PDB file of C-alpha atoms in Angstrom:
ATOM      1  CA  MET A  24       8.659 -12.091 -51.226  1.00 63.00           C
ATOM      2  CA  ASN A  25       5.445 -12.067 -53.242  1.00 70.00           C
ATOM      3  CA  GLN A  26       2.914 -10.299 -51.001  1.00 78.00           C
ATOM      4  CA  LYS A  27      -0.076 -11.562 -52.978  1.00 81.00           C
ATOM      5  CA  ARG A  28       0.996 -15.173 -52.529  1.00 82.00           C
ATOM      6  CA  PHE A  29       1.964 -14.496 -48.917  1.00 88.00           C
ATOM      7  CA  PHE A  30      -1.518 -13.347 -47.901  1.00 88.00           C
ATOM      8  CA  SER A  31      -3.177 -15.982 -50.087  1.00 88.00           C
ATOM      9  CA  ILE A  32      -1.411 -18.687 -48.050  1.00 88.00           C
ATOM     10  CA  VAL A  33      -2.450 -17.001 -44.793  1.00 91.00           C
ATOM     11  CA  ARG A  34      -6.097 -16.840 -45.898  1.00 91.00           C
ATOM     12  CA  TYR A  35      -5.967 -20.435 -47.127  1.00 91.00           C
ATOM     13  CA  GLN A  36      -4.664 -21.704 -43.785  1.00 92.00           C
ATOM     14  CA  LEU A  37      -7.108 -19.625 -41.748  1.00 92.00           C
ATOM     15  CA  HIS A  38      -9.986 -21.028 -43.799  1.00 90.00           C
ATOM     16  CA  ASP A  39      -8.550 -24.549 -43.523  1.00 88.00           C
ATOM     17  CA  PHE A  40      -8.545 -24.545 -39.712  1.00 90.00           C
ATOM     18  CA  LYS A  41     -11.620 -22.386 -39.081  1.00 89.00           C
ATOM     19  CA  LYS A  42     -13.856 -25.428 -38.689  1.00 89.00           C
ATOM     20  CA  SER A  43     -11.486 -27.071 -36.181  1.00 89.00           C
ATOM     21  CA  ALA A  44     -11.456 -23.929 -34.044  1.00 91.00           C
ATOM     22  CA  MET A  45     -15.245 -23.668 -34.123  1.00 92.00           C
ATOM     23  CA  ILE A  46     -15.656 -27.299 -33.074  1.00 92.00           C
ATOM     24  CA  MET A  47     -13.156 -26.859 -30.224  1.00 92.00           C
ATOM     25  CA  TYR A  48     -14.885 -23.778 -28.822  1.00 93.00           C
ATOM     26  CA  SER A  49     -18.290 -25.420 -29.214  1.00 93.00           C
ATOM     27  CA  CYS A  50     -17.020 -28.194 -26.935  1.00 90.00           C
ATOM     28  CA  VAL A  51     -15.568 -25.657 -24.473  1.00 89.00           C
ATOM     29  CA  TYR A  52     -18.826 -23.734 -24.201  1.00 90.00           C
ATOM     30  CA  PHE A  53     -20.846 -26.933 -23.960  1.00 89.00           C
ATOM     31  CA  LEU A  54     -18.703 -28.066 -21.019  1.00 84.00           C
ATOM     32  CA  PHE A  55     -19.045 -24.654 -19.409  1.00 83.00           C
ATOM     33  CA  ILE A  56     -22.845 -24.705 -19.757  1.00 85.00           C
ATOM     34  CA  VAL A  57     -22.914 -28.186 -18.202  1.00 80.00           C
ATOM     35  CA  SER A  58     -20.717 -26.851 -15.382  1.00 77.00           C
ATOM     36  CA  CYS A  59     -23.111 -23.925 -14.813  1.00 78.00           C
ATOM     37  CA  ILE A  60     -26.116 -26.256 -14.685  1.00 75.00           C
ATOM     38  CA  ASP A  61     -24.248 -28.507 -12.266  1.00 66.00           C
ATOM     39  CA  HIS A  62     -23.268 -25.505 -10.120  1.00 63.00           C
ATOM     40  CA  ASN A  63     -26.882 -24.316  -9.842  1.00 62.00           C
ATOM     41  CA  THR A  64     -28.613 -27.662  -9.344  1.00 66.00           C
ATOM     42  CA  LEU A  65     -26.334 -29.908  -7.288  1.00 56.00           C
ATOM     43  CA  PRO A  66     -25.156 -29.499  -3.675  1.00 56.00           C
ATOM     44  CA  SER A  67     -21.874 -27.650  -3.240  1.00 55.00           C
ATOM     45  CA  ASP A  68     -20.001 -30.811  -2.224  1.00 53.00           C
ATOM     46  CA  LYS A  69     -20.906 -32.423  -5.584  1.00 54.00           C
ATOM     47  CA  HIS A  70     -19.992 -29.572  -7.902  1.00 57.00           C
ATOM     48  CA  VAL A  71     -17.800 -30.339 -10.904  1.00 60.00           C
ATOM     49  CA  THR A  72     -15.240 -27.537 -11.264  1.00 66.00           C
ATOM     50  CA  LEU A  73     -13.646 -26.709 -14.617  1.00 73.00           C
ATOM     51  CA  ASN A  74     -10.536 -24.570 -14.235  1.00 81.00           C
ATOM     52  CA  GLY A  75      -7.800 -23.606 -16.656  1.00 83.00           C
ATOM     53  CA  MET A  76      -9.770 -24.430 -19.793  1.00 87.00           C
ATOM     54  CA  GLU A  77      -7.096 -22.599 -21.791  1.00 92.00           C
ATOM     55  CA  LEU A  78      -5.342 -25.978 -21.822  1.00 93.00           C
ATOM     56  CA  VAL A  79      -7.908 -27.082 -24.424  1.00 93.00           C
ATOM     57  CA  SER A  80      -6.763 -24.246 -26.698  1.00 95.00           C
ATOM     58  CA  MET A  81      -3.135 -25.247 -26.154  1.00 96.00           C
ATOM     59  CA  ILE A  82      -3.796 -28.858 -27.129  1.00 95.00           C
ATOM     60  CA  THR A  83      -5.765 -27.740 -30.192  1.00 95.00           C
ATOM     61  CA  LEU A  84      -2.967 -25.433 -31.351  1.00 96.00           C
ATOM     62  CA  LEU A  85      -0.376 -28.151 -30.790  1.00 95.00           C
ATOM     63  CA  VAL A  86      -2.402 -30.480 -33.022  1.00 95.00           C
ATOM     64  CA  ILE A  87      -2.830 -27.757 -35.649  1.00 95.00           C
ATOM     65  CA  GLY A  88       0.937 -27.257 -35.588  1.00 94.00           C
ATOM     66  CA  LEU A  89       1.470 -30.999 -36.009  1.00 94.00           C
ATOM     67  CA  VAL A  90      -0.682 -31.143 -39.154  1.00 92.00           C
ATOM     68  CA  SER A  91       0.437 -27.854 -40.718  1.00 90.00           C
ATOM     69  CA  PHE A  92       3.481 -28.886 -42.699  1.00 91.00           C
ATOM     70  CA  LYS A  93       3.426 -31.952 -44.946  1.00 88.00           C
ATOM     71  CA  GLU A  94       0.344 -31.417 -47.102  1.00 88.00           C
ATOM     72  CA  ASN A  95       0.758 -27.638 -47.250  1.00 89.00           C
ATOM     73  CA  PHE A  96       4.463 -27.901 -48.071  1.00 90.00           C
ATOM     74  CA  ASN A  97       3.887 -30.335 -50.933  1.00 89.00           C
ATOM     75  CA  PHE A  98       0.927 -28.343 -52.300  1.00 88.00           C
ATOM     76  CA  PHE A  99       2.635 -24.948 -52.112  1.00 89.00           C
ATOM     77  CA  SER A 100       5.970 -26.251 -53.438  1.00 88.00           C
ATOM     78  CA  ILE A 101       4.321 -27.837 -56.469  1.00 88.00           C
ATOM     79  CA  ASN A 102       2.695 -24.468 -57.149  1.00 86.00           C
ATOM     80  CA  GLY A 103       6.050 -22.719 -57.148  1.00 86.00           C
ATOM     81  CA  ILE A 104       5.864 -20.968 -53.780  1.00 89.00           C
ATOM     82  CA  SER A 105       9.270 -20.585 -52.141  1.00 88.00           C
ATOM     83  CA  ARG A 106      10.070 -22.175 -48.800  1.00 90.00           C
ATOM     84  CA  ARG A 107      10.777 -18.742 -47.351  1.00 91.00           C
ATOM     85  CA  THR A 108       7.323 -17.465 -48.333  1.00 91.00           C
ATOM     86  CA  GLN A 109       5.728 -20.639 -47.000  1.00 92.00           C
ATOM     87  CA  PHE A 110       7.490 -20.385 -43.659  1.00 93.00           C
ATOM     88  CA  PHE A 111       6.837 -16.703 -42.966  1.00 93.00           C
ATOM     89  CA  SER A 112       3.223 -16.909 -44.137  1.00 94.00           C
ATOM     90  CA  THR A 113       2.711 -19.898 -41.825  1.00 94.00           C
ATOM     91  CA  LEU A 114       4.320 -17.930 -38.994  1.00 95.00           C
ATOM     92  CA  PHE A 115       1.994 -15.000 -39.722  1.00 95.00           C
ATOM     93  CA  PHE A 116      -0.978 -17.380 -39.852  1.00 95.00           C
ATOM     94  CA  PHE A 117      -0.139 -18.767 -36.410  1.00 96.00           C
ATOM     95  CA  GLY A 118       0.282 -15.240 -35.075  1.00 96.00           C
ATOM     96  CA  ILE A 119      -3.256 -14.365 -36.212  1.00 96.00           C
ATOM     97  CA  LEU A 120      -4.805 -17.674 -35.119  1.00 96.00           C
ATOM     98  CA  CYS A 121      -3.153 -17.544 -31.692  1.00 97.00           C
ATOM     99  CA  ALA A 122      -4.251 -13.920 -31.243  1.00 97.00           C
ATOM    100  CA  ILE A 123      -7.854 -14.949 -31.986  1.00 96.00           C
ATOM    101  CA  PHE A 124      -7.631 -17.839 -29.525  1.00 97.00           C
ATOM    102  CA  ALA A 125      -6.012 -15.607 -26.884  1.00 97.00           C
ATOM    103  CA  LEU A 126      -8.662 -12.910 -27.343  1.00 96.00           C
ATOM    104  CA  ILE A 127     -11.550 -15.385 -27.027  1.00 96.00           C
ATOM    105  CA  ASP A 128      -9.968 -17.029 -23.980  1.00 95.00           C
ATOM    106  CA  THR A 129      -9.362 -13.612 -22.380  1.00 95.00           C
ATOM    107  CA  LEU A 130     -13.020 -12.695 -22.913  1.00 94.00           C
ATOM    108  CA  ASN A 131     -13.859 -16.023 -21.269  1.00 92.00           C
ATOM    109  CA  VAL A 132     -11.661 -15.006 -18.331  1.00 90.00           C
ATOM    110  CA  ALA A 133     -13.651 -11.782 -18.009  1.00 90.00           C
ATOM    111  CA  VAL A 134     -17.041 -13.552 -18.151  1.00 90.00           C
ATOM    112  CA  PHE A 135     -16.785 -17.125 -16.836  1.00 86.00           C
ATOM    113  CA  PRO A 136     -15.862 -16.354 -13.176  1.00 83.00           C
ATOM    114  CA  HIS A 137     -18.979 -14.175 -12.836  1.00 81.00           C
ATOM    115  CA  ILE A 138     -21.261 -16.992 -13.997  1.00 81.00           C
ATOM    116  CA  SER A 139     -19.705 -20.081 -12.474  1.00 78.00           C
ATOM    117  CA  ASN A 140     -17.060 -21.188 -10.011  1.00 78.00           C
ATOM    118  CA  TYR A 141     -14.305 -20.912 -12.616  1.00 82.00           C
ATOM    119  CA  THR A 142     -10.648 -19.943 -12.191  1.00 84.00           C
ATOM    120  CA  PRO A 143      -8.620 -19.233 -15.357  1.00 88.00           C
ATOM    121  CA  LEU A 144      -5.111 -20.555 -15.833  1.00 90.00           C
ATOM    122  CA  PHE A 145      -3.643 -17.070 -15.437  1.00 89.00           C
ATOM    123  CA  LEU A 146      -5.049 -16.613 -11.931  1.00 86.00           C
ATOM    124  CA  LEU A 147      -4.144 -20.176 -10.969  1.00 88.00           C
ATOM    125  CA  LEU A 148      -0.528 -19.153 -11.592  1.00 90.00           C
ATOM    126  CA  TYR A 149      -0.395 -15.435 -10.807  1.00 88.00           C
ATOM    127  CA  GLN A 150      -3.322 -14.598  -8.517  1.00 80.00           C
ATOM    128  CA  PRO A 151      -1.056 -13.336  -5.668  1.00 78.00           C
ATOM    129  CA  ALA A 152       0.243 -10.621  -8.002  1.00 76.00           C
ATOM    130  CA  PHE A 153      -3.281  -9.291  -8.553  1.00 74.00           C
ATOM    131  CA  GLN A 154      -4.796  -9.610  -5.084  1.00 68.00           C
ATOM    132  CA  GLY A 155      -7.393  -6.952  -4.291  1.00 62.00           C
ATOM    133  CA  PHE A 156      -7.231  -5.372  -7.742  1.00 61.00           C
ATOM    134  CA  GLY A 157      -9.415  -2.429  -8.600  1.00 69.00           C
ATOM    135  CA  PRO A 158     -10.724  -1.561 -12.085  1.00 76.00           C
ATOM    136  CA  ALA A 159      -7.340  -0.387 -13.428  1.00 76.00           C
ATOM    137  CA  ALA A 160      -5.451  -3.403 -12.119  1.00 80.00           C
ATOM    138  CA  TYR A 161      -8.214  -5.725 -13.342  1.00 83.00           C
ATOM    139  CA  PHE A 162      -7.841  -4.280 -16.854  1.00 87.00           C
ATOM    140  CA  LEU A 163      -4.057  -4.738 -16.593  1.00 88.00           C
ATOM    141  CA  MET A 164      -4.643  -8.348 -15.581  1.00 89.00           C
ATOM    142  CA  LEU A 165      -6.790  -8.973 -18.669  1.00 92.00           C
ATOM    143  CA  VAL A 166      -4.227  -7.350 -20.978  1.00 93.00           C
ATOM    144  CA  THR A 167      -1.403  -9.360 -19.392  1.00 93.00           C
ATOM    145  CA  ASN A 168      -3.500 -12.510 -19.660  1.00 94.00           C
ATOM    146  CA  PHE A 169      -4.020 -11.874 -23.387  1.00 97.00           C
ATOM    147  CA  LEU A 170      -0.308 -11.236 -24.025  1.00 97.00           C
ATOM    148  CA  LEU A 171       0.753 -14.309 -22.061  1.00 96.00           C
ATOM    149  CA  LEU A 172      -1.761 -16.577 -23.773  1.00 97.00           C
ATOM    150  CA  TRP A 173      -0.787 -15.195 -27.182  1.00 97.00           C
ATOM    151  CA  VAL A 174       2.929 -15.904 -26.832  1.00 97.00           C
ATOM    152  CA  VAL A 175       2.362 -19.263 -25.113  1.00 97.00           C
ATOM    153  CA  TYR A 176      -0.005 -20.304 -27.897  1.00 97.00           C
ATOM    154  CA  ILE A 177       2.524 -19.259 -30.549  1.00 97.00           C
ATOM    155  CA  PHE A 178       5.239 -21.196 -28.729  1.00 97.00           C
ATOM    156  CA  ILE A 179       3.093 -24.340 -28.575  1.00 97.00           C
ATOM    157  CA  SER A 180       2.183 -23.992 -32.260  1.00 97.00           C
ATOM    158  CA  MET A 181       5.863 -23.689 -33.144  1.00 97.00           C
ATOM    159  CA  VAL A 182       6.663 -26.801 -31.108  1.00 96.00           C
ATOM    160  CA  GLY A 183       4.039 -28.720 -33.089  1.00 95.00           C
ATOM    161  CA  LEU A 184       5.327 -27.324 -36.398  1.00 96.00           C
ATOM    162  CA  PHE A 185       8.926 -28.170 -35.442  1.00 96.00           C
ATOM    163  CA  ILE A 186       8.023 -31.763 -34.545  1.00 94.00           C
ATOM    164  CA  THR A 187       6.140 -32.411 -37.782  1.00 94.00           C
ATOM    165  CA  THR A 188       8.884 -30.774 -39.880  1.00 95.00           C
ATOM    166  CA  LEU A 189      11.530 -32.854 -38.089  1.00 93.00           C
ATOM    167  CA  TYR A 190       9.553 -36.040 -38.765  1.00 92.00           C
ATOM    168  CA  TYR A 191       9.178 -35.025 -42.404  1.00 92.00           C
ATOM    169  CA  ARG A 192      12.957 -34.820 -42.791  1.00 90.00           C
ATOM    170  CA  MET A 193      13.576 -38.207 -41.117  1.00 88.00           C
ATOM    171  CA  ASN A 194      13.751 -41.537 -42.877  1.00 85.00           C
ATOM    172  CA  ARG A 195      11.543 -44.423 -41.783  1.00 85.00           C
ATOM    173  CA  GLY A 196      14.147 -45.912 -39.418  1.00 87.00           C
ATOM    174  CA  MET A 197      14.709 -42.605 -37.647  1.00 86.00           C
ATOM    175  CA  LYS A 198      10.966 -42.062 -37.261  1.00 84.00           C
ATOM    176  CA  ILE A 199      10.559 -45.466 -35.590  1.00 86.00           C
ATOM    177  CA  ALA A 200      13.583 -44.912 -33.353  1.00 85.00           C
ATOM    178  CA  VAL A 201      12.406 -41.480 -32.223  1.00 82.00           C
ATOM    179  CA  SER A 202       8.763 -42.548 -31.819  1.00 81.00           C
ATOM    180  CA  VAL A 203       9.796 -45.460 -29.574  1.00 81.00           C
ATOM    181  CA  GLY A 204      12.899 -44.056 -27.907  1.00 78.00           C
ATOM    182  CA  VAL A 205      11.687 -40.615 -26.834  1.00 77.00           C
ATOM    183  CA  PRO A 206       8.579 -41.853 -24.928  1.00 78.00           C
ATOM    184  CA  VAL A 207      10.649 -44.585 -23.249  1.00 74.00           C
ATOM    185  CA  ILE A 208      13.268 -42.055 -22.160  1.00 73.00           C
ATOM    186  CA  LEU A 209      10.645 -39.589 -20.940  1.00 69.00           C
ATOM    187  CA  VAL A 210       8.623 -42.212 -19.043  1.00 70.00           C
ATOM    188  CA  ASN A 211      11.383 -44.443 -17.669  1.00 73.00           C
ATOM    189  CA  GLY A 212      14.841 -43.124 -18.523  1.00 70.00           C
ATOM    190  CA  ILE A 213      14.585 -39.796 -16.724  1.00 75.00           C
ATOM    191  CA  ASN A 214      13.164 -41.391 -13.571  1.00 75.00           C
ATOM    192  CA  LEU A 215      15.877 -44.077 -13.498  1.00 74.00           C
ATOM    193  CA  LEU A 216      18.660 -41.569 -14.169  1.00 73.00           C
ATOM    194  CA  ASP A 217      17.295 -39.269 -11.484  1.00 70.00           C
ATOM    195  CA  ALA A 218      16.806 -42.025  -8.912  1.00 73.00           C
ATOM    196  CA  TYR A 219      20.075 -43.950  -9.292  1.00 73.00           C
ATOM    197  CA  LEU A 220      22.622 -41.404 -10.503  1.00 74.00           C
ATOM    198  CA  LEU A 221      21.467 -37.897  -9.657  1.00 73.00           C
ATOM    199  CA  HIS A 222      19.590 -38.689  -6.412  1.00 72.00           C
ATOM    200  CA  GLY A 223      16.527 -36.599  -7.210  1.00 71.00           C
ATOM    201  CA  LYS A 224      18.426 -33.532  -8.424  1.00 79.00           C
ATOM    202  CA  LEU A 225      17.292 -33.838 -12.053  1.00 78.00           C
ATOM    203  CA  MET A 226      13.599 -33.407 -11.235  1.00 79.00           C
ATOM    204  CA  GLN A 227      14.543 -30.565  -8.918  1.00 85.00           C
ATOM    205  CA  TRP A 228      16.406 -28.851 -11.779  1.00 88.00           C
ATOM    206  CA  ILE A 229      13.511 -29.413 -14.176  1.00 86.00           C
ATOM    207  CA  THR A 230      11.053 -27.974 -11.647  1.00 88.00           C
ATOM    208  CA  GLN A 231      13.276 -24.943 -11.060  1.00 91.00           C
ATOM    209  CA  ALA A 232      13.659 -24.406 -14.812  1.00 92.00           C
ATOM    210  CA  LEU A 233       9.890 -24.550 -15.367  1.00 92.00           C
ATOM    211  CA  CYS A 234       9.310 -22.119 -12.504  1.00 92.00           C
ATOM    212  CA  ALA A 235      11.884 -19.754 -13.997  1.00 92.00           C
ATOM    213  CA  VAL A 236      10.311 -19.953 -17.469  1.00 93.00           C
ATOM    214  CA  TRP A 237       6.856 -19.256 -16.070  1.00 94.00           C
ATOM    215  CA  GLY A 238       8.074 -16.417 -13.829  1.00 91.00           C
ATOM    216  CA  LEU A 239       7.298 -18.271 -10.610  1.00 91.00           C
ATOM    217  CA  SER A 240      10.766 -18.193  -9.077  1.00 87.00           C
ATOM    218  CA  GLY A 241      10.704 -15.955  -6.012  1.00 81.00           C
ATOM    219  CA  GLY A 242       7.189 -14.637  -6.671  1.00 83.00           C
ATOM    220  CA  CYS A 243       4.682 -14.209  -9.482  1.00 86.00           C
ATOM    221  CA  HIS A 244       6.080 -12.439 -12.546  1.00 90.00           C
ATOM    222  CA  PRO A 245       3.890 -12.956 -15.639  1.00 92.00           C
ATOM    223  CA  PHE A 246       6.013 -10.629 -17.784  1.00 93.00           C
ATOM    224  CA  VAL A 247       8.994 -12.914 -17.194  1.00 94.00           C
ATOM    225  CA  ALA A 248       6.862 -15.765 -18.571  1.00 96.00           C
ATOM    226  CA  ILE A 249       5.943 -13.623 -21.591  1.00 96.00           C
ATOM    227  CA  GLY A 250       9.601 -12.889 -22.335  1.00 96.00           C
ATOM    228  CA  SER A 251      10.634 -16.523 -21.824  1.00 96.00           C
ATOM    229  CA  HIS A 252       8.012 -17.838 -24.224  1.00 97.00           C
ATOM    230  CA  VAL A 253       8.885 -15.227 -26.850  1.00 97.00           C
ATOM    231  CA  LEU A 254      12.487 -16.488 -26.768  1.00 97.00           C
ATOM    232  CA  LEU A 255      11.391 -20.137 -26.861  1.00 97.00           C
ATOM    233  CA  ALA A 256       9.026 -19.469 -29.776  1.00 97.00           C
ATOM    234  CA  CYS A 257      11.848 -17.729 -31.674  1.00 97.00           C
ATOM    235  CA  CYS A 258      14.185 -20.694 -31.067  1.00 96.00           C
ATOM    236  CA  PHE A 259      11.685 -23.267 -32.327  1.00 97.00           C
ATOM    237  CA  SER A 260      10.786 -21.034 -35.286  1.00 96.00           C
ATOM    238  CA  ALA A 261      14.463 -20.785 -36.280  1.00 96.00           C
ATOM    239  CA  LEU A 262      14.955 -24.553 -35.958  1.00 95.00           C
ATOM    240  CA  THR A 263      11.833 -25.189 -38.039  1.00 95.00           C
ATOM    241  CA  PHE A 264      13.044 -22.834 -40.759  1.00 95.00           C
ATOM    242  CA  LEU A 265      16.433 -24.564 -40.892  1.00 94.00           C
ATOM    243  CA  LEU A 266      14.679 -27.906 -41.353  1.00 93.00           C
ATOM    244  CA  ALA A 267      12.139 -26.654 -43.894  1.00 92.00           C
ATOM    245  CA  ARG A 268      14.512 -24.701 -46.115  1.00 89.00           C
ATOM    246  CA  LYS A 269      16.147 -27.909 -47.419  1.00 86.00           C
ATOM    247  CA  ALA A 270      13.113 -30.164 -47.373  1.00 86.00           C
ATOM    248  CA  VAL A 271      12.185 -31.872 -50.640  1.00 87.00           C
ATOM    249  CA  VAL A 272       8.721 -32.702 -51.947  1.00 85.00           C
ATOM    250  CA  LYS A 273       7.666 -36.255 -51.126  1.00 78.00           C
ATOM    251  CA  LYS A 274       4.833 -38.281 -52.576  1.00 68.00           C
TER     252      LYS A 274
END
């Protein structure tokens, strides 16, 4: 693997999405400032509470993943960069970008609750595990928050990259079928199957699976969630590589 080309691709992608990240965080901080003003000026029964704003980062990274394949793949392939170099440099790029997002969001976790009535996503899920924490446990909470956000962000980015790579490999008929069929199945098919054939067990299984992935089965275990999302990110990365390695340049 050509290291010079590898890091050139990483720098190119970081520069390409820098503006999007800045716009996203500008919106986040604007909303937080509005929330602080609201908290200090309006009666308590009329406060607008913003919790779990890490979801904005997740949506942004999903979108970045969704737009990170086609144009880059065609551009890099035309310039003679191998698919292997493209894939691993993109993976490295997402690792850096997600670490930056996770670090900023962890700093927000350390600051926002002291300024406004804000509860981060981590404490919404795992607060019982950190009840009555002192300075050492508080530091551990921040480190765990960073690690969890980092791997979750990478997982979400890989999901977006997998989806766009899968669409790239499909023909027009398959794209239409998937675009129409998947939402219909998710919105109606699962509910009908669960209601008439499985008698509510399917949603129960899905709920139990989500709790297990997030470490919420039988308590609050954030390190279980970290391990689960590492495995999921690896699975989607492998699937994406299998799709990308045989992709051909399209006009």
